[in-house]
């Protein structure tokens, strides 16, 4: 498959040959798998008829890990070996997990960038834990569909960064799945409702799950979804409603102070049951056995519950407002609102969302299945089960596109997985005084150093008017059209001089090469950051040396006596020397030392240039 293209002409499969493809919603609380069967996308159930697989993995000694409901049930008694909400750890570094959010687990102290959790079955990373969930869903799909899977579409939150997406892909690969595409969860929900087949417009996706809230604003433009904005709250969801109800029960039953862990767990369970019951009923009976063994019974009505959860629901509205503002649109411009996540079953949530967006949200598809259904539809298309014209939906850039900057560093203008078409611009400047041309090197890849990326094209911008270093403003624009064609333009803004080149990055790079490059970028991430730091410091030193040498040549004799000059020369050669090493701190110190040594000289030059600038003018002119 060529880069930046979904399919190549003539590569579609024969119509009768249906390939088995699945869509997976790898959720924080629950995960699902769906597939298109006889033209219909539906989620697949396990042997006991359950569609939702709790995203919980329990590690045991000398045994295969247990995934799903029974792991979830064991979580309270075996918290160290039972990993819940692993999605929150995906793509995170060891620094991120030192957070108390994850303090249930015992992280292995080590130097590696990927944190590992200590369990009785050995140390596991978030990628491996997620792989267990995916393996379980894969087995379910193979059993239900009765054959080998050709590939899977896996959904990720729209805000997932490169590392989090890569971690998800790695987990899938570990689970033996061929990843056809990672798909944004909100996009999958929109696809499930067939919104991609409708006319262009703006769609808001409101996703309230167990422990997270996300809102995304998508713009559909000729079959391509663009994520205009995302917002949310990573610690807000149905669990918080359960906690509010549990607190109410404790108050009512007068068991505030003496409740132990097991009691609180039972309360949370009862609260959740009551909440879910109130989705269909107006009232429900709540029961709890007190610590002294006595039973408390009470009624919880919908109206009671509203009082308890309204403030939580209100907390979801401000991210909605923020997302609209970031997208630069008003609430009236939203054409559809899609409900996603189990907690959007709560009728009060639907009411409030409708009130805010001033339109009834789409709720026909089960909100906890809608993402998996959309993923399955997309998987069916990508596996080649649909006619060619449906293949062009949702294209993304598989590797970042960037420019070489001073010191052989790659500055990324468009990051991997950005939906196309897309245009991004950035301003650069000249490095030397009087520089009239600039050579532009376009590269592709995730690595920090240009030498580790793929070179796509080189071209030059000529005719920049001579100016001091840093004064020219060169705006470089990268534009990738819907066919994946990249064009790069560079323009010097003060003079308007322009240069342009078309680049076709789809030549030559095979999928396996992409994989290798991505793997490299993961493996080298830490080393890359370090070499970037070194290179940046060296470039800074070069700049200082060059500027000083040029100045000394013009007016060194004029402003410096011999002793001063010798000191400066010494500091200069010290910097020269240390700049051959990779010792960032030493280079920094040498620059600092040189600057101190030169300070008198710099001051004299400055004063004289001010006098020079003012000569022939009266003071008043400068004061106005
Ligand atoms: P996630 O996206 O975080 O994996 P889900 O979308 O599966 O989570 O949502 C789980 C949440 O949905 C839980 O808090 C659960 O209580 C809630 N939920 C599920 N069914 C209902 C229902 N019928 N009424 C109210 N809340 C529900
Ligand atoms: Mg979800």
XYZ file of C-alpha atoms and ligand atoms in Angstrom:
652
model
C 0.000 0.000 0.000
C 1.371 3.348 -0.927
C 1.899 6.047 1.598
C -0.872 8.609 1.922
C -3.257 6.499 -0.045
C -5.863 4.140 1.234
C -6.071 1.863 -1.746
C -4.508 1.586 -5.117
C -6.602 1.256 -8.230
C -7.158 -2.333 -9.193
C -6.375 -3.652 -5.755
C -9.914 -4.048 -4.520
C -10.889 -7.589 -3.719
C -13.304 -9.560 -5.833
C -16.908 -8.808 -4.786
C -17.747 -12.334 -3.644
C -14.690 -12.619 -1.458
C -15.774 -11.090 1.847
C -12.900 -10.392 4.189
C -13.430 -10.621 7.917
C -12.673 -7.296 9.504
C -13.511 -5.989 12.954
C -13.878 -2.676 14.732
C -12.707 -2.388 18.322
C -13.634 0.266 20.873
C -10.794 -0.030 23.368
C -12.386 1.891 26.229
C -11.215 3.040 29.648
C -14.056 1.219 31.412
C -15.422 -1.161 28.791
C -14.275 -2.463 25.421
C -16.265 -3.908 22.527
C -15.763 -5.613 19.219
C -18.097 -5.270 16.232
C -18.209 -6.512 12.670
C -20.264 -6.082 9.510
C -22.216 -9.257 8.845
C -24.687 -9.564 5.979
C -24.362 -5.825 5.451
C -25.158 -4.983 9.047
C -22.702 -3.677 11.641
C -23.243 -5.228 15.056
C -21.323 -5.777 18.246
C -20.356 -9.354 19.108
C -21.325 -11.013 22.394
C -19.333 -13.452 24.530
C -20.620 -16.938 25.464
C -22.848 -15.522 28.184
C -24.416 -12.958 25.853
C -22.435 -9.946 27.144
C -21.322 -7.380 24.585
C -19.335 -5.112 26.913
C -15.993 -6.479 28.058
C -14.850 -4.644 31.209
C -11.369 -3.255 30.430
C -9.826 -5.014 33.410
C -6.928 -7.481 33.398
C -5.972 -9.584 36.405
C -2.522 -11.170 36.490
C -2.090 -14.518 38.225
C 0.961 -16.536 39.127
C 1.851 -19.266 36.577
C -1.448 -18.776 34.748
C -2.809 -16.823 31.853
C -4.210 -13.450 32.863
C -7.975 -13.134 33.290
C -9.745 -10.410 31.323
C -13.190 -8.853 31.760
C -16.008 -9.378 34.226
C -14.315 -11.868 36.557
C -11.169 -9.726 36.671
C -13.344 -6.743 37.498
C -15.003 -8.609 40.334
C -11.619 -9.554 41.767
C -10.264 -5.996 41.528
C -11.210 -4.885 45.057
C -9.547 -7.916 46.667
C -6.459 -8.024 44.479
C -5.848 -4.421 43.464
C -2.088 -4.750 42.887
C -2.443 -7.457 40.259
C -5.682 -6.259 38.723
C -5.167 -3.458 36.252
C -8.137 -1.162 35.641
C -8.363 1.917 33.398
C -5.074 1.015 31.709
C -5.989 3.352 28.860
C -5.004 6.243 31.106
C -1.449 4.884 31.113
C -1.066 4.338 27.377
C 1.803 6.270 25.878
C 2.679 7.831 29.204
C 6.218 8.141 30.495
C 7.499 7.242 33.922
C 7.288 10.910 34.971
C 3.583 11.021 34.095
C 2.706 8.001 36.214
C 4.417 9.283 39.356
C 1.079 11.055 39.688
C -1.090 9.901 42.587
C -3.816 9.044 40.062
C -1.985 5.757 39.577
C -0.876 5.120 43.120
C -2.704 1.795 43.358
C 0.005 0.122 41.304
C 3.540 -0.614 42.104
C 5.653 0.807 39.306
C 9.017 -0.701 38.668
C 11.827 1.775 39.315
C 13.889 1.782 36.162
C 15.441 4.004 33.578
C 13.353 2.865 30.599
C 10.932 5.387 29.150
C 7.961 3.023 29.351
C 6.627 2.484 32.880
C 6.099 -1.089 33.994
C 3.720 -2.275 36.678
C 4.836 -4.937 39.089
C 2.481 -7.958 39.291
C 2.726 -11.562 40.471
C 3.100 -12.602 36.842
C 6.058 -10.271 36.323
C 6.356 -6.656 35.238
C 3.894 -5.489 32.603
C 3.590 -2.317 30.547
C 0.323 -0.606 29.624
C 0.824 -1.849 26.068
C 0.915 -5.464 27.228
C -2.127 -5.003 29.456
C -4.087 -3.483 26.565
C -2.899 -6.318 24.348
C -4.593 -8.786 26.730
C -7.900 -6.957 26.313
C -7.449 -6.941 22.544
C -6.533 -10.643 22.498
C -9.720 -11.442 24.347
C -11.800 -9.485 21.814
C -9.906 -11.008 18.924
C -10.631 -14.525 20.203
C -14.305 -13.625 20.581
C -14.429 -12.329 17.010
C -12.651 -15.327 15.523
C -14.976 -17.655 17.332
C -18.134 -15.780 16.347
C -17.157 -15.034 12.762
C -15.505 -18.400 12.214
C -12.343 -17.526 10.359
C -9.117 -15.580 10.221
C -9.401 -11.849 10.580
C -7.934 -9.753 7.819
C -7.674 -6.664 9.958
C -9.034 -4.370 12.631
C -9.882 -0.719 13.063
C -9.207 0.418 16.619
C -10.596 3.615 18.025
C -8.702 6.162 20.093
C -9.755 9.471 21.655
C -9.359 12.380 19.245
C -6.911 14.052 21.630
C -4.539 11.059 21.772
C -1.032 12.191 20.878
C 1.534 10.375 18.757
C 2.863 8.323 21.657
C -0.593 7.251 22.797
C -1.603 6.266 19.270
C 1.611 4.388 18.749
C 1.152 2.554 22.049
C -2.340 1.501 20.945
C -0.989 0.244 17.644
C 1.779 -1.662 19.374
C -0.764 -3.291 21.689
C -2.764 -4.404 18.665
C 0.302 -5.850 17.028
C 1.142 -7.715 20.237
C -2.379 -9.117 20.192
C -1.786 -10.412 16.687
C -4.115 -7.951 15.013
C -3.448 -6.326 11.691
C -4.298 -2.668 12.278
C -6.064 -1.282 9.244
C -6.383 2.123 10.835
C -6.647 3.903 14.122
C -9.849 5.890 14.054
C -10.847 8.770 16.287
C -13.700 7.756 18.589
C -15.901 10.746 17.710
C -15.383 10.085 14.012
C -16.380 6.459 14.497
C -19.580 7.578 16.218
C -20.376 9.913 13.329
C -19.705 7.111 10.830
C -22.031 4.797 12.774
C -24.851 7.276 12.176
C -23.947 7.432 8.495
C -23.159 11.121 8.813
C -20.208 10.675 6.454
C -22.719 9.911 3.700
C -24.644 13.103 4.344
C -23.926 16.588 3.170
C -21.067 18.525 4.675
C -21.616 19.988 8.083
C -20.536 20.319 11.688
C -21.065 17.541 14.204
C -20.669 17.674 17.974
C -19.888 14.385 19.717
C -20.703 14.286 23.429
C -19.037 11.264 25.061
C -19.690 10.631 28.758
C -18.278 7.275 29.847
C -17.479 5.718 33.206
C -14.619 7.947 34.218
C -14.009 10.356 31.371
C -15.824 13.051 29.475
C -14.889 14.131 25.953
C -16.532 16.510 23.562
C -15.352 16.871 19.972
C -16.384 19.196 17.213
C -15.956 17.642 13.779
C -16.317 19.227 10.403
C -17.255 16.959 7.525
C -15.922 18.240 4.250
C -16.340 16.155 1.092
C -16.087 12.863 2.955
C -13.214 13.923 5.166
C -13.671 14.521 8.861
C -11.603 17.243 10.409
C -11.330 17.450 14.185
C -11.927 21.165 14.774
C -11.635 21.037 18.540
C -11.720 18.695 21.482
C -12.275 19.377 25.156
C -13.285 17.367 28.182
C -12.520 16.294 31.683
C -10.391 13.201 32.219
C -11.818 12.685 35.699
C -15.544 13.033 35.194
C -18.037 10.303 34.348
C -20.644 7.854 35.540
C -18.422 6.816 38.454
C -18.827 10.293 39.915
C -22.606 9.960 39.740
C -22.300 6.640 41.578
C -20.162 8.296 44.249
C -22.684 11.132 44.710
C -25.521 8.628 45.125
C -23.436 6.494 47.482
C -22.787 9.549 49.675
C -26.508 10.219 49.759
C -27.208 6.636 50.879
C -24.595 6.912 53.635
C -26.257 10.073 54.884
C -29.738 8.612 54.776
C -28.713 5.350 56.431
C -26.497 7.165 58.904
C -23.350 5.197 58.173
C -20.979 8.063 57.476
C -18.169 7.311 59.853
C -17.821 3.611 60.318
C -17.935 2.375 56.721
C -14.928 0.247 55.737
C -13.593 -0.445 52.248
C -15.842 -3.415 51.623
C -18.881 -1.427 52.738
C -18.007 1.470 50.442
C -17.591 -0.948 47.549
C -21.061 -2.398 48.198
C -22.466 1.112 48.419
C -20.908 2.115 45.093
C -22.323 -1.014 43.546
C -25.792 -0.307 44.904
C -25.559 3.327 43.812
C -24.669 2.310 40.279
C -27.513 -0.173 40.161
C -29.937 2.489 41.373
C -28.647 5.034 38.829
C -29.032 2.611 35.951
C -32.503 1.571 37.178
C -33.586 5.225 37.167
C -32.807 5.434 33.476
C -36.029 3.468 32.887
C -37.970 3.909 36.138
C -39.124 6.971 38.091
C -38.097 5.541 41.454
C -36.126 2.641 42.859
C -35.721 1.013 46.248
C -32.251 1.262 47.705
C -31.020 -1.188 50.312
C -27.934 -1.333 52.427
C -26.844 -3.511 55.326
C -25.241 -1.352 58.017
C -22.010 -2.341 59.771
C -24.009 -3.579 62.755
C -25.950 -5.915 60.483
C -29.189 -3.923 60.438
C -30.888 -3.241 57.127
C -31.669 0.209 55.768
C -34.179 0.651 52.949
C -35.170 3.815 51.170
C -36.628 5.252 47.991
C -34.532 7.129 45.484
C -36.574 9.024 42.930
C -35.417 10.510 39.681
C -35.958 13.970 41.119
C -33.722 13.076 44.103
C -31.051 11.810 41.779
C -31.192 14.957 39.658
C -30.330 16.993 42.716
C -27.344 14.752 43.299
C -25.992 14.682 39.755
C -27.017 18.014 38.227
C -23.795 19.726 39.261
C -21.832 16.905 37.578
C -23.796 17.271 34.370
C -23.257 21.029 34.471
C -19.518 20.327 34.635
C -19.750 18.778 31.151
C -21.298 21.882 29.645
C -18.342 24.220 30.071
C -16.036 21.950 28.016
C -18.767 21.984 25.327
C -18.672 25.770 25.363
C -14.874 25.738 25.245
C -14.789 23.311 22.317
C -17.171 25.497 20.315
C -15.091 28.547 21.099
C -11.865 26.771 20.083
C -13.533 25.647 16.865
C -14.591 29.235 16.288
C -18.266 28.446 15.813
C -21.527 29.253 17.504
C -23.904 26.659 18.894
C -26.347 27.379 16.039
C -23.805 26.193 13.491
C -23.810 22.639 14.853
C -25.802 20.421 12.486
C -25.918 17.222 14.546
C -25.168 16.184 18.106
C -24.206 12.532 18.700
C -24.433 10.862 22.104
C -21.699 8.401 23.040
C -20.884 6.555 26.259
C -22.968 4.596 28.747
C -23.640 7.629 30.925
C -25.520 9.419 28.152
C -28.335 6.942 28.789
C -29.209 8.970 31.858
C -32.283 10.921 30.674
C -31.205 14.031 32.586
C -27.944 14.106 30.626
C -29.865 13.994 27.353
C -32.130 16.832 28.499
C -29.232 19.061 29.468
C -27.306 18.367 26.269
C -30.403 19.109 24.202
C -30.923 22.348 26.120
C -27.359 23.475 25.496
C -27.131 22.579 21.800
C -30.750 23.565 21.182
C -31.434 20.359 19.253
C -32.292 16.777 20.168
C -29.149 14.612 20.106
C -28.908 11.403 18.073
C -29.528 8.504 20.459
C -30.913 5.699 18.263
C -27.751 3.644 18.361
C -26.884 2.233 21.763
C -24.445 4.862 23.123
C -22.007 2.339 24.496
C -21.879 0.452 21.204
C -21.883 3.316 18.734
C -18.090 3.749 18.571
C -17.466 0.037 17.934
C -20.187 0.007 15.263
C -18.573 2.932 13.425
C -15.180 1.239 13.657
C -16.650 -1.955 12.174
C -18.129 -0.034 9.236
C -14.787 1.578 8.558
C -12.966 -1.763 8.898
C -15.324 -3.275 6.349
C -14.477 -0.525 3.872
C -10.726 -0.702 4.504
C -10.665 -4.493 4.210
C -11.876 -4.020 0.657
C -15.459 -5.209 1.010
C -16.882 -2.049 -0.546
C -16.712 -0.578 -4.029
C -13.772 1.723 -4.730
C -15.613 4.999 -4.519
C -16.257 4.475 -0.852
C -12.594 4.075 -0.105
C -11.604 7.697 0.157
C -13.126 8.433 3.536
C -10.857 9.721 6.240
C -7.310 9.904 5.164
C -4.445 10.668 7.446
C -0.736 11.345 7.140
C 1.155 8.298 8.343
C 4.432 10.077 9.119
C 5.137 13.626 10.209
C 6.269 16.161 7.637
C 8.842 18.727 8.595
C 11.737 20.955 7.676
C 15.405 20.816 8.451
C 16.480 23.641 10.743
C 19.929 24.698 11.897
C 21.976 21.916 13.364
C 20.308 19.173 11.356
C 17.153 19.142 13.456
C 13.737 18.330 12.078
C 10.998 20.837 12.827
C 7.639 19.122 12.275
C 4.972 21.190 10.565
C 2.331 18.506 10.142
C 2.261 15.660 12.587
C 1.579 12.049 11.788
C -2.084 10.999 11.680
C -3.298 14.471 10.784
C -6.366 14.198 8.574
C -5.929 15.500 5.065
C -6.435 17.842 3.326
C -4.452 20.065 5.621
C -2.319 23.185 5.450
C 0.101 24.407 8.091
C 2.481 27.328 8.036
C 5.373 28.395 10.174
C 7.785 31.305 10.091
C 11.509 30.872 9.949
C 14.307 33.377 9.807
C 17.826 33.792 8.483
C 20.865 32.673 10.397
C 23.482 35.056 9.071
C 23.708 38.776 8.469
C 23.080 39.601 4.834
C 21.852 36.117 3.975
C 20.017 36.341 0.622
C 19.104 32.716 -0.006
C 17.735 29.947 2.108
C 17.842 26.281 1.315
C 14.751 24.362 2.332
C 14.910 20.665 3.048
C 11.605 18.820 3.411
C 11.741 15.664 5.526
C 9.386 12.961 6.711
C 9.542 10.933 9.905
C 9.212 11.073 13.646
C 12.842 11.334 14.663
C 14.431 14.507 15.986
C 17.497 14.499 13.763
C 17.134 15.036 10.027
C 19.688 12.328 9.281
C 17.261 9.782 10.791
C 14.278 11.003 8.769
C 13.495 10.489 5.108
C 14.486 13.285 2.789
C 11.616 14.249 0.480
C 12.815 17.306 -1.370
C 15.185 20.239 -1.345
C 14.705 23.643 -2.853
C 15.982 27.150 -2.397
C 14.417 30.504 -1.824
C 16.504 33.191 -3.522
C 16.327 36.967 -3.551
C 15.850 37.587 0.143
C 16.818 41.234 0.686
C 19.998 41.424 2.775
C 19.157 42.017 6.416
C 20.706 41.310 9.779
C 20.377 37.726 10.997
C 16.938 37.041 12.414
C 15.232 39.990 10.703
C 13.915 38.242 7.590
C 10.545 36.540 7.995
C 10.201 33.472 5.830
C 6.844 31.825 5.948
C 6.917 28.186 4.896
C 3.561 26.578 4.130
C 2.982 22.843 3.854
C -0.164 21.846 2.060
C -1.337 18.273 1.606
C -4.333 17.890 -0.675
C -6.978 15.164 -0.523
C -4.877 12.939 -2.795
C -1.949 13.104 -0.467
C 0.073 15.437 -2.642
C 2.343 17.719 -0.661
C 3.278 21.145 -1.905
C 5.613 23.432 -0.063
C 5.817 27.161 -0.553
C 8.253 29.569 1.017
C 7.781 33.289 1.013
C 9.849 36.095 2.461
C 7.183 38.311 3.960
C 8.851 41.729 3.899
C 9.761 41.490 0.199
C 7.186 38.974 -1.016
C 9.788 36.781 -2.766
C 8.265 33.337 -3.230
C 9.340 29.822 -4.156
C 7.349 26.643 -4.480
C 7.785 22.921 -4.949
C 5.484 19.904 -5.257
C 6.451 16.766 -3.448
C 4.903 13.358 -3.738
C 5.803 11.406 -0.638
C 3.976 8.308 -1.772
C 6.932 6.880 -3.623
C 9.115 4.168 -2.324
C 8.283 3.829 1.304
C 6.746 0.472 2.115
C 4.524 -0.221 5.098
C 7.298 -2.249 6.677
C 9.588 0.732 6.387
C 7.008 2.911 8.083
C 6.827 0.370 10.851
C 10.571 0.269 11.217
C 10.760 4.044 11.331
C 8.028 4.210 13.927
C 9.695 1.525 15.973
C 12.957 3.405 15.764
C 11.333 6.608 16.859
C 9.913 4.849 19.905
C 13.179 3.177 20.773
C 15.245 6.263 20.226
C 12.862 8.831 21.656
C 14.971 9.466 24.726
C 18.319 9.503 22.953
C 16.867 11.804 20.308
C 15.754 14.358 22.847
C 19.241 14.344 24.305
C 20.974 14.785 20.951
C 18.538 17.545 20.113
C 19.523 19.359 23.281
C 23.192 18.957 22.407
C 22.716 20.135 18.823
C 20.697 23.154 19.898
C 23.390 24.168 22.338
C 26.112 23.707 19.723
C 24.160 25.802 17.232
C 23.764 28.511 19.827
C 27.510 28.445 20.490
C 28.256 28.664 16.749
C 25.974 31.662 16.493
C 27.719 33.453 19.350
C 31.181 32.652 17.965
C 30.303 33.780 14.472
C 28.714 37.046 15.601
C 31.617 37.876 17.880
C 34.292 37.069 15.316
C 32.568 39.236 12.741
C 32.336 42.102 15.213
C 35.965 41.772 16.295
C 37.055 41.910 12.729
C 35.204 45.163 12.044
C 35.900 47.146 15.165
C 37.867 45.028 17.641
C 40.919 47.225 17.329
C 38.872 50.363 17.774
C 37.265 49.415 21.076
C 39.680 47.018 22.777
C 43.143 47.336 24.222
C 45.511 44.436 23.933
C 44.859 42.946 27.378
C 41.114 42.983 26.815
C 41.499 41.443 23.400
C 43.620 38.623 24.778
C 41.046 37.773 27.403
C 38.306 37.651 24.807
C 40.425 35.509 22.503
C 41.024 33.098 25.348
C 37.333 32.808 26.191
C 36.569 32.437 22.500
C 38.959 29.578 21.970
C 37.703 27.908 25.146
C 34.209 27.948 23.675
C 35.525 26.687 20.345
C 37.088 23.775 22.130
C 34.211 22.800 24.374
C 31.811 23.071 21.433
C 33.493 20.016 19.927
C 32.188 17.982 22.853
C 28.607 16.944 23.635
C 28.660 18.413 27.105
C 25.653 20.764 27.102
C 26.382 22.238 30.507
C 30.024 22.942 29.670
C 29.032 24.652 26.417
C 26.483 26.750 28.265
C 29.086 27.760 30.834
C 31.612 28.667 28.157
C 29.048 30.857 26.347
C 28.248 32.571 29.599
C 31.918 33.123 30.329
C 32.495 34.572 26.876
C 29.528 36.894 27.252
C 30.816 38.192 30.580
C 34.286 38.727 29.170
C 32.827 40.664 26.248
C 30.319 42.744 28.160
C 32.395 45.939 28.201
C 33.152 45.584 24.506
C 29.502 44.977 23.654
C 28.485 48.034 25.666
C 30.986 50.278 23.910
C 29.780 49.095 20.513
C 26.178 49.622 21.470
C 26.731 53.160 22.740
C 28.581 54.088 19.626
C 25.914 52.701 17.345
C 23.259 54.663 19.218
C 25.326 57.818 18.851
C 25.799 56.987 15.229
C 22.074 56.514 14.707
C 21.288 59.773 16.476
C 23.898 61.896 14.791
C 22.289 64.511 12.625
C 19.001 64.202 14.480
C 17.820 66.205 17.425
C 17.008 64.462 20.693
C 13.371 65.548 20.439
C 12.829 63.426 17.354
C 13.558 60.329 19.392
C 11.396 61.332 22.280
C 8.204 61.777 20.373
P -15.957 4.026 28.818
O -16.105 4.783 27.548
O -15.305 4.839 29.903
O -15.305 2.713 28.629
P -18.822 3.361 28.869
O -19.180 4.173 27.694
O -18.952 1.906 28.755
O -17.408 3.752 29.453
O -19.745 3.884 30.093
C -19.774 3.299 31.347
C -20.698 4.110 32.237
O -22.035 4.074 31.704
C -20.808 3.588 33.669
O -20.648 4.675 34.580
C -22.227 3.019 33.737
O -22.791 3.125 35.031
C -22.951 3.917 32.769
N -24.179 3.274 32.300
C -24.297 2.113 31.617
N -25.596 1.825 31.416
C -26.321 2.816 31.992
C -27.724 3.084 32.130
N -28.634 2.260 31.653
N -28.083 4.221 32.783
C -27.159 5.058 33.292
N -25.843 4.859 33.197
C -25.407 3.751 32.554
Mg -15.968 5.108 25.506
